[in-house]
């Protein structure tokens, strides 16, 4: 029977001093002892014999420290510090010394002096020694008063030899040492399993940290790119504003000069008219008719009024210049945003996965291609097994592969279709009866209806206005960030579900919708990812 320390203590226990190893060394025959204990045995003997198996060595072996055993022993000592024993020697007469060991067979505890006979007398050497305990009766069969030296595997309890002939007759009983050895083997296996689990979780932590660092680097790069973009836009706006103000100021100065020139010209003409008026006044009083008729033609005033230019600041030209500048600015913004979106999509495409349709989930109306990459509505119902995972009302099908972490991306051709549904769904969605497409019910999807009505299936559907009808749709999912995004083949962003909380596997979801008599007969096709340059 093992000592009170349990199987682990036995494994780490020197068979000479019966204590946890101190500086353990291994003999050539494979047994372990405290270095000091073994040297003491060999110093008092002319030959070197293993104290455990009695193998004799021709010369004293070169003892090497068993580092693994030493680390385990040191760890055990830290976790299980020795406790002061209150058990006293049963044979000390005057001053009772603390017991070093207890003997199950003798039902007594011994100090180091009185324990010596158990190492010297042949009959006593066979007794079971253990760390001192005050309850030795617990190690004796209370019914037969014999040592509990056997283990009943049927009843999972320690028994004595008499028990095997009475209450445990015909039971599978083995020596405690044998059962302990098996338990140690199981313990070692369990320990290896635990160590493997630890390594797996350490690897998972490292993967998460690497993913976090990569996401952090990507975020920093995106932030830097966006800061640069908007810095350029602000500079362009400031430059255009400066040019516009300068142009308006120049136009204002030109208008003021034109006003001054006209005023000066008008004042000159007023002076001339005043002089003519005086001359006419004098002429009107002359009595020399011949002279009046001769000079009349030179003094007459033209009845045609002179047209002077209207003084206006040509603000319409300023507005037209401003419109051209703003159009140029908008084109610049669109180009830079397009470059940014394209760059983001290219980054997402590195997480492309190979998606294959799962026929066990497909509605009976759906026809899948042999390679599992295409699905269309056959306009008739096939006879298929009604499996729990199969959709029975909604014409949906899921991908075979599920994802519970990280990022993934796939693309689907939707060319010449009037209706379809694309996105992802969680593993526990309802597949029987009518379903509601919403994040609350486990669906993150985009739909097309009536040829040109695009909607994002939020809890309340969101209508989308797309400039161009997509021919191919890309779906990107960042599981850890709670993000599902949709893009078209021109790298234009269509819609994103953000700040979602995913707690189970997500599967790609496809619905080619009904056939409608051939009007919507084209299939949805899972295509190889077309990488953007």
Short mmCIF file of C-alpha atoms in Angstrom, two decimals, residues 338-347 349 411 472 489-491 529-533:
data_model
loop_
_atom_site.label_atom_id
_atom_site.label_comp_id
_atom_site.label_asym_id
_atom_site.label_seq_id
_atom_site.Cartn_x
_atom_site.Cartn_y
_atom_site.Cartn_z
CA UNK A 338 -11.66 53.85 -54.98
CA UNK A 339 -7.95 53.17 -54.52
CA UNK A 340 -8.49 52.80 -50.76
CA UNK A 341 -11.45 50.39 -51.17
CA UNK A 342 -9.52 48.40 -53.78
CA UNK A 343 -6.57 48.15 -51.41
CA UNK A 344 -8.87 47.00 -48.59
CA UNK A 345 -10.49 44.36 -50.84
CA UNK A 346 -7.09 43.09 -51.95
CA UNK A 347 -6.15 42.69 -48.29
CA UNK A 349 -8.85 38.48 -50.58
CA UNK A 411 -16.85 35.15 -54.22
CA UNK A 472 -20.03 38.92 -58.91
CA UNK A 489 -16.38 42.88 -58.79
CA UNK A 490 -15.29 46.53 -59.23
CA UNK A 491 -14.08 46.67 -55.60
CA UNK A 529 -11.17 34.54 -56.10
CA UNK A 530 -10.23 37.14 -58.72
CA UNK A 531 -7.44 39.10 -57.08
CA UNK A 532 -7.46 42.87 -57.63
CA UNK A 533 -4.23 44.42 -58.82
#
